[in-house]
Structure formats: structure tokens, C-alpha cells
């Protein structure tokens, strides 16, 4: 089950049924099934609090993914800072909705086993994000 919650921010407008379908189809391309994924949309104050408390990092970020996977079933809590998503979209000259969807699927890709911290991993993650965003655009045409 995929759930959407907020902490300190308004719920972003996302078509939940279509987004859930998209998330499940992306996970399936990696041989994974979706178990319990909780999206927690928050503000920068909450994301830095989570980052400090659980990861020992003292900086803002757009997403923090806690992985509770069980074999081929992906489970996790995904914190997304709406403030940072919005500022990243502005900095990169992209649409807010596209950046939001990129971050939403970024967390799922982490749960599927794709990393982005080591040498060459960022490029692999970006390619996977772009492929997933293209699939979402195709779904929107249906």
C-alpha cells in the first residue's frame, strides 16, 4: 500500500491512483513488488530535523529514503521536502510537477537498489529517473 502524508506543508497535488500505478510499474521493471511505502511530504525544517536525527547529516536535502525492503518487496518511508523540490525546480529551470515526480520516483529507485553516491552511480540514477519520467508521460497519454 502506498500512502501520502504531510508534516508542516500542504499536500501537493498529485493524482494518487495514477501515481501509484506508475510507481508499481517502475518497481516491476526491477523485479520488485510494492509493499508498504509511506510518502511524507514536509518542509525544510522537518527534513533537516530528520537528516540530523537519523543520519547525522547537517544539511537540507530534497529526499530521505528509509529502506525496509523484504526480498523482492519494497517497503520504506520516503520524506520529501516540498520547499527544496520547489527551489530545485527553480534553480534547474524545470517545472515543479516534473521535479516532484522525479523525487517521488527517486525514492522508489533507491528502494529498488539503485544508489547515487558512488562513482558513476549518479549517472545511472539520472538515467533511471529519466526513463521512469518518460513512462509517466506515456501513461498520461492513455
mmCIF file of C-alpha atoms in Angstrom:
data_model
loop_
_atom_site.group_PDB
_atom_site.id
_atom_site.type_symbol
_atom_site.label_atom_id
_atom_site.label_comp_id
_atom_site.label_asym_id
_atom_site.label_seq_id
_atom_site.Cartn_x
_atom_site.Cartn_y
_atom_site.Cartn_z
ATOM 1 C CA UNK A 1 0.000 0.000 0.000
ATOM 2 C CA UNK A 2 1.263 3.452 -0.887
ATOM 3 C CA UNK A 3 0.245 6.248 1.462
ATOM 4 C CA UNK A 4 0.708 10.008 1.309
ATOM 5 C CA UNK A 5 1.031 12.196 4.398
ATOM 6 C CA UNK A 6 2.142 15.716 5.237
ATOM 7 C CA UNK A 7 4.108 17.331 8.048
ATOM 8 C CA UNK A 8 4.235 21.126 8.116
ATOM 9 C CA UNK A 9 3.198 21.607 4.493
ATOM 10 C CA UNK A 10 0.172 21.298 2.245
ATOM 11 C CA UNK A 11 -0.389 18.079 0.331
ATOM 12 C CA UNK A 12 0.996 18.501 -3.184
ATOM 13 C CA UNK A 13 -1.457 17.939 -5.999
ATOM 14 C CA UNK A 14 -0.655 14.514 -7.371
ATOM 15 C CA UNK A 15 -3.102 12.111 -8.966
ATOM 16 C CA UNK A 16 -2.669 9.326 -6.421
ATOM 17 C CA UNK A 17 -4.207 6.438 -8.377
ATOM 18 C CA UNK A 18 -2.130 7.174 -11.480
ATOM 19 C CA UNK A 19 0.992 7.821 -9.394
ATOM 20 C CA UNK A 20 0.530 4.515 -7.554
ATOM 21 C CA UNK A 21 0.151 2.683 -10.867
ATOM 22 C CA UNK A 22 3.326 4.364 -12.147
ATOM 23 C CA UNK A 23 5.314 3.521 -9.002
ATOM 24 C CA UNK A 24 4.247 -0.131 -9.205
ATOM 25 C CA UNK A 25 5.150 -0.372 -12.893
ATOM 26 C CA UNK A 26 8.598 1.161 -12.312
ATOM 27 C CA UNK A 27 9.257 -1.213 -9.411
ATOM 28 C CA UNK A 28 8.184 -4.151 -11.596
ATOM 29 C CA UNK A 29 10.836 -3.253 -14.196
ATOM 30 C CA UNK A 30 13.394 -4.010 -11.465
ATOM 31 C CA UNK A 31 11.704 -7.271 -10.489
ATOM 32 C CA UNK A 32 10.201 -5.720 -7.355
ATOM 33 C CA UNK A 33 6.711 -5.586 -5.899
ATOM 34 C CA UNK A 34 5.424 -2.686 -3.842
ATOM 35 C CA UNK A 35 4.675 -3.459 -0.208
ATOM 36 C CA UNK A 36 4.203 -0.542 2.168
ATOM 37 C CA UNK A 37 5.594 2.797 1.060
ATOM 38 C CA UNK A 38 4.777 5.946 3.024
ATOM 39 C CA UNK A 39 5.455 9.292 1.392
ATOM 40 C CA UNK A 40 5.796 12.058 3.960
ATOM 41 C CA UNK A 41 5.758 15.477 2.322
ATOM 42 C CA UNK A 42 7.306 18.036 4.644
ATOM 43 C CA UNK A 43 9.024 21.410 4.836
ATOM 44 C CA UNK A 44 12.741 22.171 5.091
ATOM 45 C CA UNK A 45 12.572 22.387 8.895
ATOM 46 C CA UNK A 46 11.340 18.806 9.133
ATOM 47 C CA UNK A 47 13.738 17.382 6.537
ATOM 48 C CA UNK A 48 16.793 18.823 8.290
ATOM 49 C CA UNK A 49 15.476 17.537 11.625
ATOM 50 C CA UNK A 50 15.147 14.019 10.151
ATOM 51 C CA UNK A 51 18.543 14.317 8.467
ATOM 52 C CA UNK A 52 20.232 15.304 11.728
ATOM 53 C CA UNK A 53 18.383 12.852 13.967
ATOM 54 C CA UNK A 54 18.583 9.694 11.872
ATOM 55 C CA UNK A 55 21.517 10.198 9.516
ATOM 56 C CA UNK A 56 23.775 12.603 11.416
ATOM 57 C CA UNK A 57 23.817 14.997 8.431
ATOM 58 C CA UNK A 58 23.520 18.731 8.999
ATOM 59 C CA UNK A 59 22.165 19.882 5.651
ATOM 60 C CA UNK A 60 18.955 20.304 3.711
ATOM 61 C CA UNK A 61 18.021 17.780 1.065
ATOM 62 C CA UNK A 62 15.049 17.091 -1.154
ATOM 63 C CA UNK A 63 14.548 13.458 -0.139
ATOM 64 C CA UNK A 64 15.447 10.949 2.546
ATOM 65 C CA UNK A 65 14.555 7.311 1.968
ATOM 66 C CA UNK A 66 14.365 4.770 4.766
ATOM 67 C CA UNK A 67 14.541 1.284 3.264
ATOM 68 C CA UNK A 68 12.643 -1.566 4.927
ATOM 69 C CA UNK A 69 12.768 -3.939 1.959
ATOM 70 C CA UNK A 70 11.943 -7.593 2.374
ATOM 71 C CA UNK A 71 13.381 -9.586 -0.518
ATOM 72 C CA UNK A 72 11.659 -8.531 -3.723
ATOM 73 C CA UNK A 73 9.037 -6.499 -1.877
ATOM 74 C CA UNK A 74 9.945 -2.850 -1.447
ATOM 75 C CA UNK A 75 8.907 -1.069 1.737
ATOM 76 C CA UNK A 76 10.004 2.263 3.087
ATOM 77 C CA UNK A 77 9.356 5.709 4.428
ATOM 78 C CA UNK A 78 10.185 8.488 1.989
ATOM 79 C CA UNK A 79 10.470 12.043 3.315
ATOM 80 C CA UNK A 80 10.270 14.725 0.628
ATOM 81 C CA UNK A 81 10.872 18.421 1.328
ATOM 82 C CA UNK A 82 8.421 20.368 -0.804
ATOM 83 C CA UNK A 83 10.469 23.529 -0.104
ATOM 84 C CA UNK A 84 13.627 22.007 -1.572
ATOM 85 C CA UNK A 85 11.783 20.419 -4.507
ATOM 86 C CA UNK A 86 10.378 23.847 -5.371
ATOM 87 C CA UNK A 87 13.764 25.616 -5.089
ATOM 88 C CA UNK A 88 15.493 22.847 -7.099
ATOM 89 C CA UNK A 89 12.906 23.215 -9.873
ATOM 90 C CA UNK A 90 13.530 26.970 -9.971
ATOM 91 C CA UNK A 91 17.328 26.555 -9.968
ATOM 92 C CA UNK A 92 17.252 23.935 -12.719
ATOM 93 C CA UNK A 93 14.604 25.688 -14.801
ATOM 94 C CA UNK A 94 12.251 22.702 -14.706
ATOM 95 C CA UNK A 95 8.563 22.502 -13.947
ATOM 96 C CA UNK A 96 7.687 21.944 -10.288
ATOM 97 C CA UNK A 97 5.485 18.922 -11.126
ATOM 98 C CA UNK A 98 8.275 17.260 -13.082
ATOM 99 C CA UNK A 99 10.762 17.815 -10.259
ATOM 100 C CA UNK A 100 8.253 16.496 -7.732
ATOM 101 C CA UNK A 101 7.707 13.334 -9.785
ATOM 102 C CA UNK A 102 11.465 12.940 -10.237
ATOM 103 C CA UNK A 103 11.932 12.991 -6.466
ATOM 104 C CA UNK A 104 8.951 10.687 -5.877
ATOM 105 C CA UNK A 105 10.437 8.052 -8.189
ATOM 106 C CA UNK A 106 13.981 8.679 -6.902
ATOM 107 C CA UNK A 107 12.937 7.211 -3.555
ATOM 108 C CA UNK A 108 11.411 4.160 -5.250
ATOM 109 C CA UNK A 109 14.575 3.653 -7.293
ATOM 110 C CA UNK A 110 16.590 3.665 -4.058
ATOM 111 C CA UNK A 111 14.233 1.011 -2.689
ATOM 112 C CA UNK A 112 14.832 -0.971 -5.904
ATOM 113 C CA UNK A 113 18.574 -0.938 -5.189
ATOM 114 C CA UNK A 114 19.853 1.969 -7.269
ATOM 115 C CA UNK A 115 22.334 4.182 -5.453
ATOM 116 C CA UNK A 116 23.661 7.631 -6.311
ATOM 117 C CA UNK A 117 26.628 8.305 -4.043
ATOM 118 C CA UNK A 118 29.469 6.253 -5.529
ATOM 119 C CA UNK A 119 31.489 6.733 -8.725
ATOM 120 C CA UNK A 120 29.227 6.641 -11.776
ATOM 121 C CA UNK A 121 26.117 5.939 -9.696
ATOM 122 C CA UNK A 122 24.618 9.420 -10.098
ATOM 123 C CA UNK A 123 24.511 8.958 -13.889
ATOM 124 C CA UNK A 124 22.812 5.563 -13.504
ATOM 125 C CA UNK A 125 20.229 7.095 -11.153
ATOM 126 C CA UNK A 126 19.559 10.022 -13.510
ATOM 127 C CA UNK A 127 19.078 7.646 -16.449
ATOM 128 C CA UNK A 128 16.643 5.551 -14.385
ATOM 129 C CA UNK A 129 14.754 8.689 -13.302
ATOM 130 C CA UNK A 130 14.507 9.910 -16.897
ATOM 131 C CA UNK A 131 13.270 6.509 -18.096
ATOM 132 C CA UNK A 132 10.627 6.482 -15.350
ATOM 133 C CA UNK A 133 9.529 10.051 -16.150
ATOM 134 C CA UNK A 134 9.197 9.103 -19.821
ATOM 135 C CA UNK A 135 6.992 6.170 -18.783
ATOM 136 C CA UNK A 136 4.825 8.552 -16.735
ATOM 137 C CA UNK A 137 4.418 10.829 -19.768
ATOM 138 C CA UNK A 138 3.353 7.816 -21.845
ATOM 139 C CA UNK A 139 0.824 6.828 -19.174
ATOM 140 C CA UNK A 140 -0.591 10.356 -19.237
ATOM 141 C CA UNK A 141 -1.357 9.947 -22.960
ATOM 142 C CA UNK A 142 -3.503 6.875 -22.282
#
